[in-house]
């Protein structure tokens, strides 16, 4: 028996990185998964590797019209949606003086507005399903400061998670945020950042960065009925970084 048997999930940013690991983990636990991304080739390749319980849809999470397509196609293919993982995101490591207004608005659109659009689009489907679980991927930078722009959006995700949890609890829809520390994905580990990441690892209490599946295991718990009493909360997976 899978921990997500009978559930229909939508996962954004699923073509690579943590999103791809969430997709694989959910499928292995019995879910039917629609995943989306702007990376079409990577998305199609992953979908064909995983088989009939998976559907890839090319989507820009900042576009409300794309969200309508995702919900319609998910319902037509697998039925009403039980789980939404708002995972897609970008980072920009620039100072306040270097970050342009255009870049600032772009990161707000992708990391923050998309989460609002996703919840807005999916809630009617979850109501049809009789309830659901929304998992919004924030960051430890939704708890403590980091780069401007990124930090702002990740605090916003944490805040809107609480507002949505309060509003949606009487529909049986739970909403929680996940706050990863440093995770081994293309966002963080590139050829030119490897040395800096290794150096930073020395300051992490567990002395290493995380594998994506270590975050997927937490997301799986929140998606499943095992977390039935958790809503409006922050779930940190950071190897102790924010405990220092
Ligand atoms: N890697 C880390 O250390 C870390 C730490 C904390 C939080 N996070 C968060 O976890 C999430 C996943 O990050 P990751 O490390 O796997 O990054 P990643 O860059 O490997 O994956 C992010 C995915 O989102 C997709 N994406 C970007 N813009 C999009 C858009 N407009 N529409 C649809 N898809 C879009 C990308 O194409 C990519 O496939 C992000 O929200 C990120 O902020 C990452």
PDB file of C-alpha atoms and ligand atoms in Angstrom:
ATOM      1  CA  UNK A   1       0.000   0.000   0.000  1.00  0.00           C
ATOM      2  CA  UNK A   2       1.325   3.412  -0.973  1.00  0.00           C
ATOM      3  CA  UNK A   3       1.104   6.393   1.360  1.00  0.00           C
ATOM      4  CA  UNK A   4      -0.570   8.436  -1.433  1.00  0.00           C
ATOM      5  CA  UNK A   5      -2.795   5.734  -2.950  1.00  0.00           C
ATOM      6  CA  UNK A   6      -5.835   7.271  -4.684  1.00  0.00           C
ATOM      7  CA  UNK A   7      -4.484  10.840  -4.532  1.00  0.00           C
ATOM      8  CA  UNK A   8      -4.066  13.245  -7.428  1.00  0.00           C
ATOM      9  CA  UNK A   9      -1.176  15.696  -7.096  1.00  0.00           C
ATOM     10  CA  UNK A  10       0.028  18.777  -8.965  1.00  0.00           C
ATOM     11  CA  UNK A  11       3.706  19.673  -8.552  1.00  0.00           C
ATOM     12  CA  UNK A  12       5.263  22.791 -10.117  1.00  0.00           C
ATOM     13  CA  UNK A  13       8.886  23.072 -11.198  1.00  0.00           C
ATOM     14  CA  UNK A  14       8.999  19.279 -11.473  1.00  0.00           C
ATOM     15  CA  UNK A  15      11.348  18.883 -14.434  1.00  0.00           C
ATOM     16  CA  UNK A  16      14.542  18.940 -12.359  1.00  0.00           C
ATOM     17  CA  UNK A  17      15.947  19.505  -8.870  1.00  0.00           C
ATOM     18  CA  UNK A  18      13.779  18.902  -5.838  1.00  0.00           C
ATOM     19  CA  UNK A  19      10.573  19.072  -7.878  1.00  0.00           C
ATOM     20  CA  UNK A  20      11.658  16.047  -9.933  1.00  0.00           C
ATOM     21  CA  UNK A  21      12.427  14.123  -6.748  1.00  0.00           C
ATOM     22  CA  UNK A  22       9.010  15.026  -5.316  1.00  0.00           C
ATOM     23  CA  UNK A  23       7.392  13.704  -8.523  1.00  0.00           C
ATOM     24  CA  UNK A  24       9.284  10.384  -8.290  1.00  0.00           C
ATOM     25  CA  UNK A  25       8.565   9.999  -4.575  1.00  0.00           C
ATOM     26  CA  UNK A  26       4.839  10.686  -5.014  1.00  0.00           C
ATOM     27  CA  UNK A  27       4.521   8.203  -7.906  1.00  0.00           C
ATOM     28  CA  UNK A  28       6.358   5.530  -5.921  1.00  0.00           C
ATOM     29  CA  UNK A  29       3.813   6.048  -3.104  1.00  0.00           C
ATOM     30  CA  UNK A  30       0.815   5.514  -5.385  1.00  0.00           C
ATOM     31  CA  UNK A  31      -0.169   9.064  -6.419  1.00  0.00           C
ATOM     32  CA  UNK A  32      -1.210  10.155  -9.875  1.00  0.00           C
ATOM     33  CA  UNK A  33       0.920  13.205 -10.612  1.00  0.00           C
ATOM     34  CA  UNK A  34       0.603  16.154 -12.955  1.00  0.00           C
ATOM     35  CA  UNK A  35       3.850  18.096 -12.942  1.00  0.00           C
ATOM     36  CA  UNK A  36       4.658  21.338 -14.685  1.00  0.00           C
ATOM     37  CA  UNK A  37       7.680  23.385 -15.685  1.00  0.00           C
ATOM     38  CA  UNK A  38       8.958  25.809 -18.302  1.00  0.00           C
ATOM     39  CA  UNK A  39      11.656  23.236 -19.190  1.00  0.00           C
ATOM     40  CA  UNK A  40       9.750  21.236 -21.803  1.00  0.00           C
ATOM     41  CA  UNK A  41      12.407  18.712 -22.883  1.00  0.00           C
ATOM     42  CA  UNK A  42      13.392  17.765 -19.327  1.00  0.00           C
ATOM     43  CA  UNK A  43       9.714  17.533 -18.332  1.00  0.00           C
ATOM     44  CA  UNK A  44       8.781  15.274 -21.240  1.00  0.00           C
ATOM     45  CA  UNK A  45      11.803  13.030 -20.611  1.00  0.00           C
ATOM     46  CA  UNK A  46      10.926  12.566 -16.936  1.00  0.00           C
ATOM     47  CA  UNK A  47       7.265  11.886 -17.748  1.00  0.00           C
ATOM     48  CA  UNK A  48       8.123   9.154 -20.261  1.00  0.00           C
ATOM     49  CA  UNK A  49      10.513   7.568 -17.729  1.00  0.00           C
ATOM     50  CA  UNK A  50       7.785   7.392 -15.067  1.00  0.00           C
ATOM     51  CA  UNK A  51       4.873   6.011 -17.109  1.00  0.00           C
ATOM     52  CA  UNK A  52       1.106   6.265 -17.126  1.00  0.00           C
ATOM     53  CA  UNK A  53       0.518   7.698 -13.642  1.00  0.00           C
ATOM     54  CA  UNK A  54       2.348  10.881 -14.605  1.00  0.00           C
ATOM     55  CA  UNK A  55       1.466  13.759 -16.922  1.00  0.00           C
ATOM     56  CA  UNK A  56       3.761  16.667 -17.793  1.00  0.00           C
ATOM     57  CA  UNK A  57       2.297  20.039 -18.774  1.00  0.00           C
ATOM     58  CA  UNK A  58       4.444  22.949 -19.922  1.00  0.00           C
ATOM     59  CA  UNK A  59       3.459  25.833 -17.646  1.00  0.00           C
ATOM     60  CA  UNK A  60       4.728  29.231 -16.620  1.00  0.00           C
ATOM     61  CA  UNK A  61       3.584  29.474 -12.995  1.00  0.00           C
ATOM     62  CA  UNK A  62       3.273  33.267 -13.242  1.00  0.00           C
ATOM     63  CA  UNK A  63       0.428  32.980 -15.775  1.00  0.00           C
ATOM     64  CA  UNK A  64      -3.140  32.563 -14.466  1.00  0.00           C
ATOM     65  CA  UNK A  65      -4.265  31.197 -17.833  1.00  0.00           C
ATOM     66  CA  UNK A  66      -1.644  28.418 -17.603  1.00  0.00           C
ATOM     67  CA  UNK A  67      -3.007  27.501 -14.172  1.00  0.00           C
ATOM     68  CA  UNK A  68      -6.506  27.104 -15.640  1.00  0.00           C
ATOM     69  CA  UNK A  69      -5.111  24.665 -18.226  1.00  0.00           C
ATOM     70  CA  UNK A  70      -3.257  22.681 -15.555  1.00  0.00           C
ATOM     71  CA  UNK A  71      -6.348  22.248 -13.382  1.00  0.00           C
ATOM     72  CA  UNK A  72      -8.610  21.346 -16.336  1.00  0.00           C
ATOM     73  CA  UNK A  73      -6.137  18.800 -17.739  1.00  0.00           C
ATOM     74  CA  UNK A  74      -5.386  17.305 -14.323  1.00  0.00           C
ATOM     75  CA  UNK A  75      -9.105  16.789 -13.654  1.00  0.00           C
ATOM     76  CA  UNK A  76      -9.735  15.350 -17.127  1.00  0.00           C
ATOM     77  CA  UNK A  77      -6.789  12.959 -16.871  1.00  0.00           C
ATOM     78  CA  UNK A  78      -6.872  11.839 -13.237  1.00  0.00           C
ATOM     79  CA  UNK A  79      -9.829  13.511 -11.448  1.00  0.00           C
ATOM     80  CA  UNK A  80     -10.126  16.281  -8.800  1.00  0.00           C
ATOM     81  CA  UNK A  81      -6.876  17.443  -7.225  1.00  0.00           C
ATOM     82  CA  UNK A  82      -5.995  16.385  -3.658  1.00  0.00           C
ATOM     83  CA  UNK A  83      -2.445  17.769  -3.382  1.00  0.00           C
ATOM     84  CA  UNK A  84      -0.654  20.886  -4.662  1.00  0.00           C
ATOM     85  CA  UNK A  85       3.092  21.399  -4.228  1.00  0.00           C
ATOM     86  CA  UNK A  86       4.065  24.971  -5.130  1.00  0.00           C
ATOM     87  CA  UNK A  87       7.740  24.217  -5.715  1.00  0.00           C
ATOM     88  CA  UNK A  88       8.852  26.254  -8.770  1.00  0.00           C
ATOM     89  CA  UNK A  89      11.196  29.074  -7.885  1.00  0.00           C
ATOM     90  CA  UNK A  90      14.311  31.010  -8.786  1.00  0.00           C
ATOM     91  CA  UNK A  91      17.096  32.669  -6.856  1.00  0.00           C
ATOM     92  CA  UNK A  92      18.960  35.945  -7.404  1.00  0.00           C
ATOM     93  CA  UNK A  93      21.979  36.633  -5.246  1.00  0.00           C
ATOM     94  CA  UNK A  94      22.409  40.393  -5.715  1.00  0.00           C
ATOM     95  CA  UNK A  95      22.691  43.358  -3.378  1.00  0.00           C
ATOM     96  CA  UNK A  96      19.912  45.959  -3.016  1.00  0.00           C
ATOM     97  CA  UNK A  97      21.937  48.414  -5.071  1.00  0.00           C
ATOM     98  CA  UNK A  98      22.636  45.916  -7.894  1.00  0.00           C
ATOM     99  CA  UNK A  99      19.199  44.277  -8.172  1.00  0.00           C
ATOM    100  CA  UNK A 100      17.106  46.091 -10.786  1.00  0.00           C
ATOM    101  CA  UNK A 101      13.413  46.878 -10.337  1.00  0.00           C
ATOM    102  CA  UNK A 102      12.657  44.539 -13.237  1.00  0.00           C
ATOM    103  CA  UNK A 103      14.600  41.688 -11.589  1.00  0.00           C
ATOM    104  CA  UNK A 104      12.857  42.369  -8.287  1.00  0.00           C
ATOM    105  CA  UNK A 105       9.413  42.223  -9.885  1.00  0.00           C
ATOM    106  CA  UNK A 106      10.402  39.022 -11.727  1.00  0.00           C
ATOM    107  CA  UNK A 107      11.416  37.138  -8.576  1.00  0.00           C
ATOM    108  CA  UNK A 108       8.242  38.310  -6.798  1.00  0.00           C
ATOM    109  CA  UNK A 109       6.190  37.054  -9.746  1.00  0.00           C
ATOM    110  CA  UNK A 110       7.857  33.628  -9.929  1.00  0.00           C
ATOM    111  CA  UNK A 111       8.376  32.873  -6.223  1.00  0.00           C
ATOM    112  CA  UNK A 112       5.401  34.646  -4.657  1.00  0.00           C
ATOM    113  CA  UNK A 113       2.557  35.580  -7.044  1.00  0.00           C
ATOM    114  CA  UNK A 114       2.693  32.057  -8.505  1.00  0.00           C
ATOM    115  CA  UNK A 115       1.901  30.538  -5.109  1.00  0.00           C
ATOM    116  CA  UNK A 116      -1.206  32.731  -4.804  1.00  0.00           C
ATOM    117  CA  UNK A 117      -2.255  31.840  -8.374  1.00  0.00           C
ATOM    118  CA  UNK A 118      -1.695  28.143  -7.739  1.00  0.00           C
ATOM    119  CA  UNK A 119      -3.759  28.055  -4.566  1.00  0.00           C
ATOM    120  CA  UNK A 120      -6.519  30.160  -6.193  1.00  0.00           C
ATOM    121  CA  UNK A 121      -6.703  27.832  -9.209  1.00  0.00           C
ATOM    122  CA  UNK A 122      -6.623  24.551  -7.302  1.00  0.00           C
ATOM    123  CA  UNK A 123      -8.927  25.227  -4.340  1.00  0.00           C
ATOM    124  CA  UNK A 124     -12.229  24.657  -6.270  1.00  0.00           C
ATOM    125  CA  UNK A 125     -10.884  21.284  -7.439  1.00  0.00           C
ATOM    126  CA  UNK A 126      -9.891  20.357  -3.864  1.00  0.00           C
ATOM    127  CA  UNK A 127     -13.363  21.344  -2.697  1.00  0.00           C
ATOM    128  CA  UNK A 128     -14.760  18.883  -5.261  1.00  0.00           C
ATOM    129  CA  UNK A 129     -12.339  16.264  -3.925  1.00  0.00           C
ATOM    130  CA  UNK A 130     -13.651  16.868  -0.389  1.00  0.00           C
ATOM    131  CA  UNK A 131     -10.380  18.328   0.946  1.00  0.00           C
ATOM    132  CA  UNK A 132      -6.705  18.473   0.230  1.00  0.00           C
ATOM    133  CA  UNK A 133      -3.172  19.401   1.185  1.00  0.00           C
ATOM    134  CA  UNK A 134      -1.230  22.374  -0.168  1.00  0.00           C
ATOM    135  CA  UNK A 135       2.523  22.447   0.397  1.00  0.00           C
ATOM    136  CA  UNK A 136       4.247  25.742  -0.340  1.00  0.00           C
ATOM    137  CA  UNK A 137       8.018  25.530  -0.706  1.00  0.00           C
ATOM    138  CA  UNK A 138       9.593  28.443   1.112  1.00  0.00           C
ATOM    139  CA  UNK A 139      13.185  28.352   2.429  1.00  0.00           C
ATOM    140  CA  UNK A 140      15.146  28.991   5.599  1.00  0.00           C
ATOM    141  CA  UNK A 141      15.186  32.471   4.042  1.00  0.00           C
ATOM    142  CA  UNK A 142      11.485  32.579   4.901  1.00  0.00           C
ATOM    143  CA  UNK A 143      12.600  32.397   8.550  1.00  0.00           C
ATOM    144  CA  UNK A 144      15.908  34.285   8.635  1.00  0.00           C
ATOM    145  CA  UNK A 145      17.411  36.853   6.285  1.00  0.00           C
ATOM    146  CA  UNK A 146      19.384  36.102   3.111  1.00  0.00           C
ATOM    147  CA  UNK A 147      19.563  37.799  -0.294  1.00  0.00           C
ATOM    148  CA  UNK A 148      17.137  40.646  -0.898  1.00  0.00           C
ATOM    149  CA  UNK A 149      14.257  39.676  -3.177  1.00  0.00           C
ATOM    150  CA  UNK A 150      14.607  35.936  -2.528  1.00  0.00           C
ATOM    151  CA  UNK A 151      14.184  36.418   1.219  1.00  0.00           C
ATOM    152  CA  UNK A 152      11.239  38.768   0.695  1.00  0.00           C
ATOM    153  CA  UNK A 153       9.358  36.268  -1.449  1.00  0.00           C
ATOM    154  CA  UNK A 154      10.063  33.322   0.845  1.00  0.00           C
ATOM    155  CA  UNK A 155       8.764  35.259   3.900  1.00  0.00           C
ATOM    156  CA  UNK A 156       5.656  36.083   1.826  1.00  0.00           C
ATOM    157  CA  UNK A 157       5.123  32.404   1.016  1.00  0.00           C
ATOM    158  CA  UNK A 158       5.260  31.610   4.725  1.00  0.00           C
ATOM    159  CA  UNK A 159       2.720  34.377   5.440  1.00  0.00           C
ATOM    160  CA  UNK A 160       0.259  33.486   2.721  1.00  0.00           C
ATOM    161  CA  UNK A 161       0.439  29.852   3.847  1.00  0.00           C
ATOM    162  CA  UNK A 162      -0.934  30.876   7.239  1.00  0.00           C
ATOM    163  CA  UNK A 163      -3.652  33.119   5.753  1.00  0.00           C
ATOM    164  CA  UNK A 164      -4.749  30.341   3.378  1.00  0.00           C
ATOM    165  CA  UNK A 165      -4.670  27.712   6.144  1.00  0.00           C
ATOM    166  CA  UNK A 166      -7.055  29.779   8.274  1.00  0.00           C
ATOM    167  CA  UNK A 167      -9.393  30.465   5.361  1.00  0.00           C
ATOM    168  CA  UNK A 168      -9.455  26.923   3.980  1.00  0.00           C
ATOM    169  CA  UNK A 169      -9.510  24.749   7.102  1.00  0.00           C
ATOM    170  CA  UNK A 170     -13.310  24.391   7.070  1.00  0.00           C
ATOM    171  CA  UNK A 171     -13.090  22.835   3.584  1.00  0.00           C
ATOM    172  CA  UNK A 172     -10.709  20.183   4.915  1.00  0.00           C
ATOM    173  CA  UNK A 173      -7.842  21.800   3.009  1.00  0.00           C
ATOM    174  CA  UNK A 174      -4.563  21.968   4.932  1.00  0.00           C
ATOM    175  CA  UNK A 175      -1.813  24.424   3.949  1.00  0.00           C
ATOM    176  CA  UNK A 176       1.771  24.224   5.226  1.00  0.00           C
ATOM    177  CA  UNK A 177       5.148  25.683   4.262  1.00  0.00           C
ATOM    178  CA  UNK A 178       8.423  23.790   3.912  1.00  0.00           C
ATOM    179  CA  UNK A 179      11.723  25.516   4.682  1.00  0.00           C
ATOM    180  CA  UNK A 180      14.745  23.741   3.188  1.00  0.00           C
ATOM    181  CA  UNK A 181      18.311  24.727   4.063  1.00  0.00           C
ATOM    182  CA  UNK A 182      20.956  24.017   1.408  1.00  0.00           C
ATOM    183  CA  UNK A 183      19.953  21.228  -0.973  1.00  0.00           C
ATOM    184  CA  UNK A 184      21.983  19.585  -3.742  1.00  0.00           C
ATOM    185  CA  UNK A 185      20.104  20.820  -6.842  1.00  0.00           C
ATOM    186  CA  UNK A 186      21.040  22.791  -9.978  1.00  0.00           C
ATOM    187  CA  UNK A 187      19.832  25.974  -8.223  1.00  0.00           C
ATOM    188  CA  UNK A 188      22.682  25.772  -5.715  1.00  0.00           C
ATOM    189  CA  UNK A 189      25.353  23.370  -6.958  1.00  0.00           C
ATOM    190  CA  UNK A 190      26.947  24.464 -10.253  1.00  0.00           C
ATOM    191  CA  UNK A 191      30.577  24.054 -11.378  1.00  0.00           C
ATOM    192  CA  UNK A 192      31.429  27.582 -10.206  1.00  0.00           C
ATOM    193  CA  UNK A 193      29.664  27.312  -6.823  1.00  0.00           C
ATOM    194  CA  UNK A 194      30.914  23.863  -5.727  1.00  0.00           C
ATOM    195  CA  UNK A 195      33.857  25.203  -3.678  1.00  0.00           C
ATOM    196  CA  UNK A 196      31.718  27.823  -1.896  1.00  0.00           C
ATOM    197  CA  UNK A 197      29.054  25.214  -1.069  1.00  0.00           C
ATOM    198  CA  UNK A 198      31.724  22.879   0.342  1.00  0.00           C
ATOM    199  CA  UNK A 199      33.095  25.698   2.482  1.00  0.00           C
ATOM    200  CA  UNK A 200      29.597  26.592   3.723  1.00  0.00           C
ATOM    201  CA  UNK A 201      28.938  22.932   4.623  1.00  0.00           C
ATOM    202  CA  UNK A 202      31.481  23.242   7.453  1.00  0.00           C
ATOM    203  CA  UNK A 203      29.096  25.681   9.173  1.00  0.00           C
ATOM    204  CA  UNK A 204      26.081  23.366   8.939  1.00  0.00           C
ATOM    205  CA  UNK A 205      25.648  21.402  12.208  1.00  0.00           C
ATOM    206  CA  UNK A 206      25.288  18.089  10.301  1.00  0.00           C
ATOM    207  CA  UNK A 207      28.354  19.090   8.177  1.00  0.00           C
ATOM    208  CA  UNK A 208      26.794  18.473   4.776  1.00  0.00           C
ATOM    209  CA  UNK A 209      24.154  19.798   2.430  1.00  0.00           C
ATOM    210  CA  UNK A 210      21.012  17.710   1.848  1.00  0.00           C
ATOM    211  CA  UNK A 211      19.998  15.327  -0.903  1.00  0.00           C
ATOM    212  CA  UNK A 212      16.703  16.381  -2.565  1.00  0.00           C
ATOM    213  CA  UNK A 213      14.971  13.209  -1.334  1.00  0.00           C
ATOM    214  CA  UNK A 214      15.488  14.360   2.266  1.00  0.00           C
ATOM    215  CA  UNK A 215      13.112  17.233   1.461  1.00  0.00           C
ATOM    216  CA  UNK A 216      10.779  14.988  -0.577  1.00  0.00           C
ATOM    217  CA  UNK A 217      10.280  12.756   2.467  1.00  0.00           C
ATOM    218  CA  UNK A 218       8.959  15.744   4.431  1.00  0.00           C
ATOM    219  CA  UNK A 219       6.786  16.914   1.523  1.00  0.00           C
ATOM    220  CA  UNK A 220       5.417  13.347   1.250  1.00  0.00           C
ATOM    221  CA  UNK A 221       4.461  13.385   4.935  1.00  0.00           C
ATOM    222  CA  UNK A 222       2.624  16.704   4.500  1.00  0.00           C
ATOM    223  CA  UNK A 223       0.877  15.471   1.350  1.00  0.00           C
ATOM    224  CA  UNK A 224      -0.319  12.276   3.030  1.00  0.00           C
ATOM    225  CA  UNK A 225      -3.096  11.853   5.582  1.00  0.00           C
ATOM    226  CA  UNK A 226      -0.403  11.124   8.197  1.00  0.00           C
ATOM    227  CA  UNK A 227      -0.159  14.907   8.727  1.00  0.00           C
ATOM    228  CA  UNK A 228      -3.945  15.294   9.200  1.00  0.00           C
ATOM    229  CA  UNK A 229      -3.635  17.643  12.208  1.00  0.00           C
ATOM    230  CA  UNK A 230      -0.980  19.951  10.718  1.00  0.00           C
ATOM    231  CA  UNK A 231      -2.013  23.167   9.016  1.00  0.00           C
ATOM    232  CA  UNK A 232      -0.657  26.714   8.894  1.00  0.00           C
ATOM    233  CA  UNK A 233       2.747  25.547  10.097  1.00  0.00           C
ATOM    234  CA  UNK A 234       6.397  25.814   9.113  1.00  0.00           C
ATOM    235  CA  UNK A 235       8.341  22.583   8.545  1.00  0.00           C
ATOM    236  CA  UNK A 236      12.106  23.113   8.564  1.00  0.00           C
ATOM    237  CA  UNK A 237      14.566  20.712   6.909  1.00  0.00           C
ATOM    238  CA  UNK A 238      17.966  22.388   7.251  1.00  0.00           C
ATOM    239  CA  UNK A 239      20.457  20.132   9.039  1.00  0.00           C
ATOM    240  CA  UNK A 240      20.304  22.481  12.032  1.00  0.00           C
ATOM    241  CA  UNK A 241      21.315  25.729  10.282  1.00  0.00           C
ATOM    242  CA  UNK A 242      18.611  27.865  11.879  1.00  0.00           C
ATOM    243  CA  UNK A 243      19.112  26.260  15.292  1.00  0.00           C
ATOM    244  CA  UNK A 244      22.480  28.013  15.670  1.00  0.00           C
TER     245      UNK A 244
HETATM  246  N1  LIG B   1      18.213  24.178  -3.495  1.00  0.00           N
HETATM  247  C1  LIG B   1      18.137  24.769  -2.317  1.00  0.00           C
HETATM  248  O1  LIG B   1      19.120  24.789  -1.555  1.00  0.00           O
HETATM  249  C2  LIG B   1      16.851  25.406  -1.849  1.00  0.00           C
HETATM  250  C3  LIG B   1      16.781  25.822  -0.518  1.00  0.00           C
HETATM  251  C4  LIG B   1      15.593  26.378  -0.052  1.00  0.00           C
HETATM  252  C5  LIG B   1      14.498  26.484  -0.864  1.00  0.00           C
HETATM  253  N2  LIG B   1      14.594  26.075  -2.176  1.00  0.00           N
HETATM  254  C6  LIG B   1      13.391  26.216  -2.988  1.00  0.00           C
HETATM  255  O2  LIG B   1      13.012  24.941  -3.471  1.00  0.00           O
HETATM  256  C7  LIG B   1      12.334  25.069  -4.735  1.00  0.00           C
HETATM  257  C8  LIG B   1      12.978  24.154  -5.764  1.00  0.00           C
HETATM  258  O3  LIG B   1      14.314  24.578  -5.939  1.00  0.00           O
HETATM  259  P1  LIG B   1      15.471  23.676  -6.589  1.00  0.00           P
HETATM  260  O4  LIG B   1      16.645  23.847  -5.721  1.00  0.00           O
HETATM  261  O5  LIG B   1      14.975  22.316  -6.907  1.00  0.00           O
HETATM  262  O6  LIG B   1      15.725  24.537  -7.910  1.00  0.00           O
HETATM  263  P2  LIG B   1      15.885  24.144  -9.447  1.00  0.00           P
HETATM  264  O7  LIG B   1      16.340  25.402 -10.108  1.00  0.00           O
HETATM  265  O8  LIG B   1      16.693  22.919  -9.600  1.00  0.00           O
HETATM  266  O9  LIG B   1      14.377  23.819  -9.860  1.00  0.00           O
HETATM  267  C9  LIG B   1      13.396  24.802  -9.948  1.00  0.00           C
HETATM  268  C10 LIG B   1      12.485  24.457 -11.097  1.00  0.00           C
HETATM  269  O10 LIG B   1      11.503  25.509 -11.219  1.00  0.00           O
HETATM  270  C11 LIG B   1      11.320  25.762 -12.598  1.00  0.00           C
HETATM  271  N3  LIG B   1      10.802  27.112 -12.836  1.00  0.00           N
HETATM  272  C12 LIG B   1      11.445  28.293 -12.700  1.00  0.00           C
HETATM  273  N4  LIG B   1      10.665  29.314 -13.092  1.00  0.00           N
HETATM  274  C13 LIG B   1       9.483  28.761 -13.481  1.00  0.00           C
HETATM  275  C14 LIG B   1       8.270  29.289 -13.998  1.00  0.00           C
HETATM  276  N5  LIG B   1       8.116  30.608 -14.206  1.00  0.00           N
HETATM  277  N6  LIG B   1       7.271  28.441 -14.303  1.00  0.00           N
HETATM  278  C15 LIG B   1       7.418  27.096 -14.104  1.00  0.00           C
HETATM  279  N7  LIG B   1       8.542  26.545 -13.626  1.00  0.00           N
HETATM  280  C16 LIG B   1       9.563  27.360 -13.324  1.00  0.00           C
HETATM  281  C17 LIG B   1      12.704  25.585 -13.188  1.00  0.00           C
HETATM  282  O11 LIG B   1      12.660  25.411 -14.605  1.00  0.00           O
HETATM  283  C18 LIG B   1      13.217  24.373 -12.436  1.00  0.00           C
HETATM  284  O12 LIG B   1      12.912  23.162 -13.105  1.00  0.00           O
HETATM  285  C19 LIG B   1      12.412  26.558  -5.088  1.00  0.00           C
HETATM  286  O13 LIG B   1      11.209  27.194  -4.718  1.00  0.00           O
HETATM  287  C20 LIG B   1      13.560  27.056  -4.239  1.00  0.00           C
HETATM  288  O14 LIG B   1      13.474  28.438  -3.958  1.00  0.00           O
HETATM  289  C21 LIG B   1      15.749  25.544  -2.683  1.00  0.00           C
END
